[in-house]
Amino acid sequence: MDILENQRAFFASGRTCGYAFRRAALERLKAEIKTHLAALYEALWADLHKSAEEACLTEIGITLREIDDQIGHLRRRMRPRRVGTPLFLRPSRSRIVCEPFGCVLILAPWNYPVQLTLAPLAGAVAAGNCAVLKPSPYTPNVSAVIRQIVESAFPPDHVAVVEGHREVNEALLAERWDYIFFTGSPELGRTVMRAAAEHLTPVTLELGGKSPCIVDNSADADIAARRIVWGKFLNAGQTCIAPDYLLVHQNIKAPLLERIKCHIRAFYGPDPKESPHYGRLVNDKAFERVASYLGNGIILAGGETDPEQRYIAPTLLDLGRPTDGVPVMQAEIFGPVLPVMEFVRLDEAVEFVNRHEKPLAFYYFGSPATGRDILRRTSSGGACINDTVLHIANDRLPFGGVGQSGTGKYHGAESFRTFSNRKAVLLSARSLDIPLKYPPYRHFGWIKKLLTF
């Protein structure tokens, strides 16, 4: 592949290694995003019916903050870090040096096509890599604008965009990369990991899963409802960290569901289909899959659909007791359908969560002390107590999955580390050489003492 060969030559020239080069590249990326703001908003509306306000909050804002974080901390992150040296290695000195991997491949999804393409790119560029971006073909308008941004900000030997469908993905994955960063479904994540294994290429997999939300009887029903509605129906439910299902204490179920209905109406009006702030499913296949779940339980709110617009109303689906025996509970929903199940004992809800794969996110509403205890008893990529989704917005928190929901973290300093090889370096003096380490090992007793035997 010519692009990869050209990037290898560019990387070998050493131009990406300097602070000034990296900072200038990040500044150009930021400037081009701002130049193309109107085009990005139009493209996000065309592909996902995403409003400018939602796009600003969940796409552009997060991406620009990530770039600013990399620029603001770049010099410090590039600087070798001194670490202690044990007595038996003195007078040597020890350093950790962050070096770029080389040529990296970033495979992006369609649900947040700006953020999940350009935010990882900021980390890759800050760490000194060359990169090839592969946006999703399911958001073609956004992909076209991203191509314009990248071509204006970078020479193709540094950063390039490759567009296309599955055959392009297969061709890209057949190449030998120095690092692969993938965001998408667990099924595709397995394909990426198999391809990477052929060359022993390191990977970050940002996947998904069924993120549970437990609402205990100590929760504030109104606050919980408002935050659940926002986190679930953002981007029409097509968010990898959206609450996938509710486990609600039977004592609070009725008031919580009533407040959820009220907040759906407050956010999107009496007919969400007419709201400029409510999205659409990305394509017909996604619409058909999510619409098929509507018969899996009792519809408490919503349920209206329009296949031509790929519209599904914000829907509450009562499943009764905790169960995974229906299709809606067997895979990540990735749409605006929220199953609700009630529990009597909190342990029952925790046991249900722990019987399933580790999720990308976990949400708990209720007593903070109980929430912290629940987090100790469960495992997830990230979590919120008395909120949803917002942990992704703090670039000081690492973002990523665990187990089936992914491997590796990024955002802020974690992005720089993800795209860097943290090389161990020992600097020994040339003039002083302690003979104890050499055969025939005279005074070996001293060595044993130094090694704390």
Short mmCIF file of C-alpha atoms in Angstrom, two decimals:
data_model
loop_
_atom_site.label_atom_id
_atom_site.label_comp_id
_atom_site.label_asym_id
_atom_site.label_seq_id
_atom_site.Cartn_x
_atom_site.Cartn_y
_atom_site.Cartn_z
CA MET A 1 0.00 0.00 0.00
CA ASP A 2 1.59 3.24 -1.20
CA ILE A 3 0.15 5.38 1.60
CA LEU A 4 1.70 3.18 4.27
CA GLU A 5 5.06 2.99 2.52
CA ASN A 6 5.16 6.78 2.15
CA GLN A 7 4.29 7.22 5.79
CA ARG A 8 6.99 4.78 6.85
CA ALA A 9 9.54 6.85 4.93
CA PHE A 10 8.21 10.06 6.46
CA PHE A 11 8.38 8.62 9.96
CA ALA A 12 11.89 7.30 9.37
CA SER A 13 13.00 10.83 8.50
CA GLY A 14 12.48 11.75 12.17
CA ARG A 15 10.35 14.82 11.43
CA THR A 16 7.50 13.74 13.69
CA CYS A 17 9.75 13.42 16.74
CA GLY A 18 10.24 17.11 17.55
CA TYR A 19 8.09 19.17 19.89
CA ALA A 20 7.63 22.05 17.44
CA PHE A 21 6.45 19.73 14.65
CA ARG A 22 3.91 17.96 16.85
CA ARG A 23 2.54 21.16 18.35
CA ALA A 24 2.20 22.82 14.95
CA ALA A 25 0.35 19.76 13.60
CA LEU A 26 -2.10 19.84 16.51
CA GLU A 27 -2.63 23.58 16.09
CA ARG A 28 -3.42 23.06 12.39
CA LEU A 29 -5.88 20.29 13.21
CA LYS A 30 -7.67 22.54 15.70
CA ALA A 31 -7.76 25.44 13.23
CA GLU A 32 -9.16 23.29 10.42
CA ILE A 33 -11.89 21.87 12.65
CA LYS A 34 -12.96 25.41 13.50
CA THR A 35 -12.83 26.41 9.83
CA HIS A 36 -15.10 23.49 8.93
CA LEU A 37 -17.55 23.84 11.84
CA ALA A 38 -20.55 24.71 9.67
CA ALA A 39 -19.81 21.82 7.33
CA LEU A 40 -19.48 19.41 10.27
CA TYR A 41 -22.80 20.50 11.75
CA GLU A 42 -24.53 20.09 8.39
CA ALA A 43 -22.98 16.67 7.84
CA LEU A 44 -23.94 15.41 11.31
CA TRP A 45 -27.52 16.54 10.71
CA ALA A 46 -27.62 14.87 7.30
CA ASP A 47 -26.21 11.55 8.51
CA LEU A 48 -27.70 11.23 12.02
CA HIS A 49 -30.25 14.06 12.41
CA LYS A 50 -27.94 15.36 15.14
CA SER A 51 -28.68 18.94 16.20
CA ALA A 52 -25.94 21.57 16.27
CA GLU A 53 -26.28 21.81 20.06
CA GLU A 54 -25.87 18.08 20.57
CA ALA A 55 -23.03 17.99 18.04
CA CYS A 56 -21.26 20.79 19.88
CA LEU A 57 -21.58 19.05 23.25
CA THR A 58 -20.81 15.48 22.25
CA GLU A 59 -18.63 15.76 19.15
CA ILE A 60 -16.88 19.06 18.51
CA GLY A 61 -16.44 20.20 22.11
CA ILE A 62 -14.92 16.94 23.33
CA THR A 63 -12.60 16.79 20.31
CA LEU A 64 -11.34 20.36 20.70
CA ARG A 65 -10.79 19.85 24.43
CA GLU A 66 -8.75 16.74 23.68
CA ILE A 67 -6.58 18.67 21.22
CA ASP A 68 -6.14 21.53 23.71
CA ASP A 69 -5.15 19.05 26.42
CA GLN A 70 -2.50 17.50 24.18
CA ILE A 71 -1.12 20.93 23.22
CA GLY A 72 -1.11 22.21 26.79
CA HIS A 73 0.72 19.21 28.23
CA LEU A 74 2.77 18.17 25.20
CA ARG A 75 6.22 19.32 26.34
CA ARG A 76 5.84 17.69 29.75
CA ARG A 77 4.52 14.42 28.28
CA MET A 78 7.38 14.23 25.79
CA ARG A 79 10.02 14.82 28.46
CA PRO A 80 11.83 11.67 29.71
CA ARG A 81 10.73 10.87 33.24
CA ARG A 82 13.29 10.05 35.88
CA VAL A 83 12.63 7.06 38.12
CA GLY A 84 14.55 5.69 41.06
CA THR A 85 17.53 3.36 40.63
CA PRO A 86 18.17 0.60 43.24
CA LEU A 87 21.41 0.65 45.16
CA PHE A 88 22.91 -2.38 43.40
CA LEU A 89 22.68 -0.54 40.03
CA ARG A 90 24.25 2.70 41.22
CA PRO A 91 25.73 4.96 39.96
CA SER A 92 23.53 4.30 36.93
CA ARG A 93 20.46 6.46 36.32
CA SER A 94 17.03 5.38 35.06
CA ARG A 95 14.55 7.04 32.71
CA ILE A 96 11.24 6.26 31.01
CA VAL A 97 11.25 7.62 27.46
CA CYS A 98 8.00 7.85 25.45
CA GLU A 99 8.69 7.12 21.81
CA PRO A 100 6.10 6.94 19.00
CA PHE A 101 5.11 3.54 17.67
CA GLY A 102 5.41 4.65 14.05
CA CYS A 103 2.50 4.23 11.60
CA VAL A 104 -0.87 3.71 13.26
CA LEU A 105 -4.28 2.77 11.89
CA ILE A 106 -7.39 4.37 13.42
CA LEU A 107 -10.66 2.61 12.53
CA ALA A 108 -13.59 4.82 13.53
CA PRO A 109 -17.32 4.09 14.04
CA TRP A 110 -20.39 5.93 12.79
CA ASN A 111 -22.23 6.87 15.98
CA TYR A 112 -19.91 9.74 17.02
CA PRO A 113 -17.99 10.04 13.77
CA VAL A 114 -16.17 13.29 14.55
CA GLN A 115 -15.19 12.68 18.15
CA LEU A 116 -14.23 9.03 17.71
CA THR A 117 -12.09 9.76 14.66
CA LEU A 118 -10.33 13.00 15.51
CA ALA A 119 -9.89 12.64 19.30
CA PRO A 120 -7.76 9.47 18.92
CA LEU A 121 -5.91 11.22 16.10
CA ALA A 122 -4.95 14.03 18.48
CA GLY A 123 -3.30 11.49 20.78
CA ALA A 124 -1.53 9.75 17.92
CA VAL A 125 -0.14 13.03 16.52
CA ALA A 126 0.87 14.29 19.97
CA ALA A 127 2.80 11.06 20.54
CA GLY A 128 4.70 11.59 17.27
CA ASN A 129 3.11 8.98 15.01
CA CYS A 130 1.98 8.96 11.40
CA ALA A 131 -1.64 7.86 11.01
CA VAL A 132 -4.17 6.52 8.54
CA LEU A 133 -7.82 7.22 9.40
CA LYS A 134 -10.65 5.01 8.22
CA PRO A 135 -14.02 6.73 8.90
CA SER A 136 -17.25 4.77 8.77
CA PRO A 137 -19.03 4.54 5.40
CA TYR A 138 -22.38 4.76 7.22
CA THR A 139 -21.85 8.50 7.80
CA PRO A 140 -20.65 9.53 4.33
CA ASN A 141 -21.24 13.26 4.74
CA VAL A 142 -19.17 13.44 7.92
CA SER A 143 -16.48 11.27 6.33
CA ALA A 144 -16.18 13.71 3.43
CA VAL A 145 -15.71 16.68 5.78
CA ILE A 146 -13.14 14.79 7.86
CA ARG A 147 -11.21 14.12 4.67
CA GLN A 148 -11.23 17.87 3.89
CA ILE A 149 -10.04 18.71 7.41
CA VAL A 150 -7.22 16.18 7.35
CA GLU A 151 -6.05 17.05 3.85
CA SER A 152 -5.94 20.73 4.81
CA ALA A 153 -4.13 20.12 8.12
CA PHE A 154 -1.57 17.44 7.23
CA PRO A 155 0.55 16.20 4.35
CA PRO A 156 -0.65 12.70 3.38
CA ASP A 157 2.73 11.26 4.35
CA HIS A 158 1.90 12.27 7.93
CA VAL A 159 -1.87 11.74 8.20
CA ALA A 160 -4.18 10.36 5.52
CA VAL A 161 -7.85 9.38 5.21
CA VAL A 162 -8.96 6.19 3.46
CA GLU A 163 -12.67 5.72 2.71
CA GLY A 164 -14.62 2.65 1.68
CA HIS A 165 -16.53 -0.38 2.90
CA ARG A 166 -15.61 -3.82 4.22
CA GLU A 167 -13.17 -4.64 1.43
CA VAL A 168 -11.15 -1.52 2.34
CA ASN A 169 -11.11 -2.57 6.00
CA GLU A 170 -9.84 -6.01 4.98
CA ALA A 171 -7.10 -4.50 2.83
CA LEU A 172 -6.01 -2.17 5.61
CA LEU A 173 -5.98 -4.92 8.23
CA ALA A 174 -3.87 -7.12 5.97
CA GLU A 175 -1.04 -4.59 6.24
CA ARG A 176 1.54 -4.55 9.01
CA TRP A 177 0.88 -1.54 11.24
CA ASP A 178 2.81 -0.45 14.30
CA TYR A 179 -0.44 0.11 16.23
CA ILE A 180 -4.17 -0.30 15.59
CA PHE A 181 -6.84 1.73 17.38
CA PHE A 182 -10.38 0.42 16.79
CA THR A 183 -13.75 1.64 18.00
CA GLY A 184 -16.80 -0.48 17.21
CA SER A 185 -18.70 -3.63 18.10
CA PRO A 186 -17.23 -6.65 19.91
CA GLU A 187 -17.85 -8.76 16.79
CA LEU A 188 -15.73 -6.49 14.61
CA GLY A 189 -13.25 -6.16 17.46
CA ARG A 190 -12.56 -9.88 17.21
CA THR A 191 -11.87 -9.49 13.49
CA VAL A 192 -9.43 -6.65 14.19
CA MET A 193 -7.66 -8.60 16.92
CA ARG A 194 -7.29 -11.67 14.69
CA ALA A 195 -5.78 -9.54 11.93
CA ALA A 196 -3.45 -7.80 14.39
CA ALA A 197 -2.34 -11.16 15.77
CA GLU A 198 -0.89 -12.11 12.36
CA HIS A 199 1.77 -9.43 12.83
CA LEU A 200 1.70 -9.28 16.65
CA THR A 201 0.51 -5.67 16.31
CA PRO A 202 -0.56 -4.01 19.57
CA VAL A 203 -4.18 -2.85 19.63
CA THR A 204 -6.63 -0.72 21.53
CA LEU A 205 -10.19 -2.00 21.23
CA GLU A 206 -12.95 0.41 22.27
CA LEU A 207 -16.02 -1.82 22.13
CA GLY A 208 -19.35 -1.76 23.94
CA GLY A 209 -21.83 -4.05 25.61
CA LYS A 210 -24.96 -3.81 27.70
CA SER A 211 -24.29 -1.05 30.24
CA PRO A 212 -26.59 -1.55 33.24
CA CYS A 213 -28.27 1.16 35.29
CA ILE A 214 -29.42 0.30 38.82
CA VAL A 215 -31.93 2.63 40.49
CA ASP A 216 -32.18 1.87 44.20
CA ASN A 217 -35.03 2.89 46.48
CA SER A 218 -32.80 5.59 48.02
CA ALA A 219 -32.55 7.41 44.67
CA ASP A 220 -34.09 10.80 43.92
CA ALA A 221 -36.65 9.72 41.31
CA ASP A 222 -36.79 13.04 39.48
CA ILE A 223 -33.01 13.55 39.24
CA ALA A 224 -32.47 9.93 38.24
CA ALA A 225 -35.17 10.10 35.58
CA ARG A 226 -33.83 13.30 34.02
CA ARG A 227 -30.25 12.01 33.84
CA ILE A 228 -31.30 8.59 32.54
CA VAL A 229 -33.47 10.11 29.78
CA TRP A 230 -30.63 12.38 28.68
CA GLY A 231 -28.00 9.62 28.70
CA LYS A 232 -30.20 7.00 27.04
CA PHE A 233 -31.86 8.99 24.26
CA LEU A 234 -28.86 11.13 23.31
CA ASN A 235 -28.09 10.40 19.64
CA ALA A 236 -31.29 8.30 19.55
CA GLY A 237 -29.69 5.78 21.90
CA GLN A 238 -26.76 5.15 19.56
CA THR A 239 -24.14 5.70 22.26
CA CYS A 240 -21.80 2.93 23.39
CA ILE A 241 -22.04 4.06 27.03
CA ALA A 242 -25.81 4.73 27.06
CA PRO A 243 -27.75 2.97 29.82
CA ASP A 244 -28.76 -0.22 28.04
CA TYR A 245 -31.30 -1.43 30.59
CA LEU A 246 -32.73 -0.39 33.96
CA LEU A 247 -32.83 -2.48 37.12
CA VAL A 248 -35.26 -0.59 39.38
CA HIS A 249 -36.22 -1.25 43.00
CA GLN A 250 -39.90 -2.10 43.14
CA ASN A 251 -40.59 0.68 45.67
CA ILE A 252 -39.42 3.41 43.31
CA LYS A 253 -40.44 1.93 39.97
CA ALA A 254 -43.79 3.71 39.57
CA PRO A 255 -42.58 7.25 40.43
CA LEU A 256 -39.39 6.79 38.40
CA LEU A 257 -41.24 5.69 35.26
CA GLU A 258 -43.70 8.56 35.61
CA ARG A 259 -40.84 11.06 35.86
CA ILE A 260 -39.06 9.44 32.89
CA LYS A 261 -42.19 9.99 30.77
CA CYS A 262 -42.37 13.61 31.94
CA HIS A 263 -38.73 14.28 31.06
CA ILE A 264 -39.05 12.68 27.62
CA ARG A 265 -41.89 15.12 26.99
CA ALA A 266 -39.89 18.04 28.41
CA PHE A 267 -36.82 17.26 26.30
CA TYR A 268 -38.45 16.36 22.99
CA GLY A 269 -41.99 17.74 23.14
CA PRO A 270 -45.31 15.89 22.72
CA ASP A 271 -44.07 14.41 19.41
CA PRO A 272 -40.32 13.65 19.45
CA LYS A 273 -40.45 13.10 15.70
CA GLU A 274 -40.85 16.87 15.29
CA SER A 275 -38.06 17.75 17.72
CA PRO A 276 -34.86 19.19 16.23
CA HIS A 277 -32.98 17.59 19.13
CA TYR A 278 -33.99 13.97 18.56
CA GLY A 279 -31.93 11.81 16.22
CA ARG A 280 -32.59 9.00 13.77
CA LEU A 281 -31.23 5.49 13.35
CA VAL A 282 -28.19 5.45 11.10
CA ASN A 283 -29.57 3.10 8.40
CA ASP A 284 -32.42 0.75 7.53
CA LYS A 285 -30.68 -2.30 8.99
CA ALA A 286 -30.27 -0.59 12.36
CA PHE A 287 -33.90 0.57 12.27
CA GLU A 288 -35.22 -2.93 11.57
CA ARG A 289 -33.09 -4.49 14.30
CA VAL A 290 -34.13 -2.01 17.00
CA ALA A 291 -37.79 -1.94 15.90
CA SER A 292 -37.91 -5.73 16.28
CA TYR A 293 -37.35 -5.34 20.03
CA LEU A 294 -40.63 -3.48 20.54
CA GLY A 295 -42.55 -6.73 20.87
CA ASN A 296 -40.30 -8.11 23.61
CA GLY A 297 -42.21 -6.53 26.50
CA ILE A 298 -45.01 -4.18 27.53
CA ILE A 299 -44.61 -0.72 25.99
CA LEU A 300 -45.05 1.86 28.75
CA ALA A 301 -44.19 4.90 26.62
CA GLY A 302 -43.28 5.53 22.99
CA GLY A 303 -43.23 2.67 20.51
CA GLU A 304 -44.09 4.78 17.46
CA THR A 305 -41.99 4.20 14.34
CA ASP A 306 -41.52 5.63 10.84
CA PRO A 307 -39.39 3.41 8.59
CA GLU A 308 -38.97 6.10 5.91
CA GLN A 309 -37.33 8.44 8.42
CA ARG A 310 -35.69 5.60 10.38
CA TYR A 311 -37.48 7.06 13.40
CA ILE A 312 -38.23 5.18 16.62
CA ALA A 313 -39.74 7.15 19.48
CA PRO A 314 -38.10 7.11 22.92
CA THR A 315 -39.55 3.87 24.26
CA LEU A 316 -39.88 2.31 27.71
CA LEU A 317 -40.26 -1.46 27.64
CA ASP A 318 -41.38 -3.26 30.81
CA LEU A 319 -39.90 -6.74 31.11
CA GLY A 320 -41.03 -7.41 34.68
CA ARG A 321 -38.48 -9.38 36.66
CA PRO A 322 -34.77 -9.49 35.64
CA THR A 323 -34.44 -11.71 32.58
CA ASP A 324 -32.15 -12.26 29.63
CA GLY A 325 -34.55 -14.60 27.85
CA VAL A 326 -35.72 -12.10 25.21
CA PRO A 327 -33.77 -10.68 22.24
CA VAL A 328 -33.68 -7.14 23.61
CA MET A 329 -31.58 -8.43 26.53
CA GLN A 330 -29.18 -10.54 24.49
CA ALA A 331 -27.18 -7.87 22.65
CA GLU A 332 -26.39 -4.19 22.98
CA ILE A 333 -29.52 -2.31 21.90
CA PHE A 334 -27.84 0.74 20.37
CA GLY A 335 -31.16 2.49 19.90
CA PRO A 336 -33.92 4.38 21.76
CA VAL A 337 -35.50 1.38 23.51
CA LEU A 338 -35.03 1.15 27.27
CA PRO A 339 -35.97 -2.16 28.97
CA VAL A 340 -37.07 -1.85 32.59
CA MET A 341 -36.87 -4.68 35.13
CA GLU A 342 -37.70 -4.51 38.83
CA PHE A 343 -35.87 -6.07 41.75
CA VAL A 344 -36.66 -6.56 45.43
CA ARG A 345 -33.18 -7.01 46.88
CA LEU A 346 -30.18 -5.00 45.72
CA ASP A 347 -28.07 -8.18 45.76
CA GLU A 348 -30.44 -9.58 43.14
CA ALA A 349 -29.62 -6.71 40.78
CA VAL A 350 -25.88 -7.01 41.40
CA GLU A 351 -25.97 -10.76 40.78
CA PHE A 352 -27.81 -10.16 37.49
CA VAL A 353 -25.15 -7.70 36.34
CA ASN A 354 -22.31 -10.00 37.35
CA ARG A 355 -23.77 -12.96 35.45
CA HIS A 356 -23.13 -11.13 32.20
CA GLU A 357 -20.08 -9.81 30.37
CA LYS A 358 -18.28 -6.84 31.87
CA PRO A 359 -19.86 -3.66 30.46
CA LEU A 360 -18.26 -0.52 29.10
CA ALA A 361 -20.15 1.58 31.66
CA PHE A 362 -22.10 1.02 34.88
CA TYR A 363 -24.57 3.43 36.47
CA TYR A 364 -26.01 3.51 39.97
CA PHE A 365 -28.59 5.90 41.43
CA GLY A 366 -29.03 5.99 45.18
CA SER A 367 -26.90 6.40 48.28
CA PRO A 368 -23.30 7.32 47.32
CA ALA A 369 -21.93 4.99 49.99
CA THR A 370 -23.96 2.10 48.61
CA GLY A 371 -22.90 3.08 45.10
CA ARG A 372 -19.23 2.87 46.03
CA ASP A 373 -19.84 -0.55 47.59
CA ILE A 374 -21.60 -1.73 44.41
CA LEU A 375 -18.65 -0.56 42.30
CA ARG A 376 -16.34 -2.68 44.46
CA ARG A 377 -18.55 -5.70 43.79
CA THR A 378 -18.84 -5.23 40.03
CA SER A 379 -16.44 -4.61 37.14
CA SER A 380 -16.86 -2.18 34.24
CA GLY A 381 -14.79 0.04 31.99
CA GLY A 382 -16.12 3.18 33.68
CA ALA A 383 -18.93 4.18 36.01
CA CYS A 384 -21.06 7.02 37.33
CA ILE A 385 -22.83 7.26 40.67
CA ASN A 386 -26.02 9.34 40.36
CA ASP A 387 -25.36 10.27 36.74
CA THR A 388 -24.92 8.78 33.28
CA VAL A 389 -22.44 9.16 30.40
CA LEU A 390 -20.61 12.22 31.78
CA HIS A 391 -17.47 10.35 32.83
CA ILE A 392 -16.46 10.43 29.16
CA ALA A 393 -16.32 14.24 29.27
CA ASN A 394 -13.49 14.43 31.83
CA ASP A 395 -10.20 14.10 29.94
CA ARG A 396 -8.43 13.43 33.24
CA LEU A 397 -10.30 10.13 33.50
CA PRO A 398 -9.14 7.19 31.36
CA PHE A 399 -11.84 5.96 29.00
CA GLY A 400 -12.07 2.38 27.80
CA GLY A 401 -13.50 -1.05 28.42
CA VAL A 402 -12.63 -4.24 30.23
CA GLY A 403 -13.03 -7.82 29.04
CA GLN A 404 -15.65 -8.04 26.27
CA SER A 405 -16.17 -4.26 26.35
CA GLY A 406 -12.63 -3.49 25.24
CA THR A 407 -8.97 -3.29 26.05
CA GLY A 408 -6.83 -0.18 26.49
CA LYS A 409 -7.64 3.37 27.59
CA TYR A 410 -7.41 6.83 26.11
CA HIS A 411 -8.28 10.54 26.62
CA GLY A 412 -5.80 13.15 27.79
CA ALA A 413 -2.59 11.72 29.20
CA GLU A 414 -3.89 8.19 28.58
CA SER A 415 -4.10 8.94 24.84
CA PHE A 416 -0.47 10.00 24.77
CA ARG A 417 0.53 6.81 26.62
CA THR A 418 -1.64 4.64 24.38
CA PHE A 419 0.12 5.83 21.24
CA SER A 420 3.60 5.72 22.82
CA ASN A 421 6.06 2.97 23.59
CA ARG A 422 7.23 3.68 27.14
CA LYS A 423 10.84 2.65 26.78
CA ALA A 424 12.97 1.78 29.81
CA VAL A 425 16.43 3.37 29.63
CA LEU A 426 19.38 2.81 31.98
CA LEU A 427 22.29 5.28 31.75
CA SER A 428 25.51 3.88 33.21
CA ALA A 429 28.73 5.77 33.94
CA ARG A 430 31.64 5.12 31.58
CA SER A 431 34.40 5.69 34.11
CA LEU A 432 33.20 3.62 37.06
CA ASP A 433 32.60 -0.12 36.75
CA ILE A 434 31.83 -2.17 39.85
CA PRO A 435 33.37 -5.66 39.43
CA LEU A 436 30.98 -7.53 41.76
CA LYS A 437 28.62 -8.49 38.91
CA TYR A 438 31.31 -10.26 36.85
CA PRO A 439 32.54 -13.86 37.14
CA PRO A 440 34.12 -15.40 39.12
CA TYR A 441 31.78 -13.46 41.48
CA ARG A 442 34.19 -12.62 44.25
CA HIS A 443 32.54 -11.16 47.35
CA PHE A 444 29.21 -12.65 46.24
CA GLY A 445 27.91 -12.23 49.77
CA TRP A 446 27.83 -8.47 49.16
CA ILE A 447 25.73 -8.98 46.05
CA LYS A 448 23.22 -11.08 47.97
CA LYS A 449 22.93 -8.39 50.62
CA LEU A 450 22.36 -5.69 47.98
CA LEU A 451 19.64 -7.86 46.40
CA THR A 452 18.00 -8.16 49.88
CA PHE A 453 18.40 -11.95 50.09
#
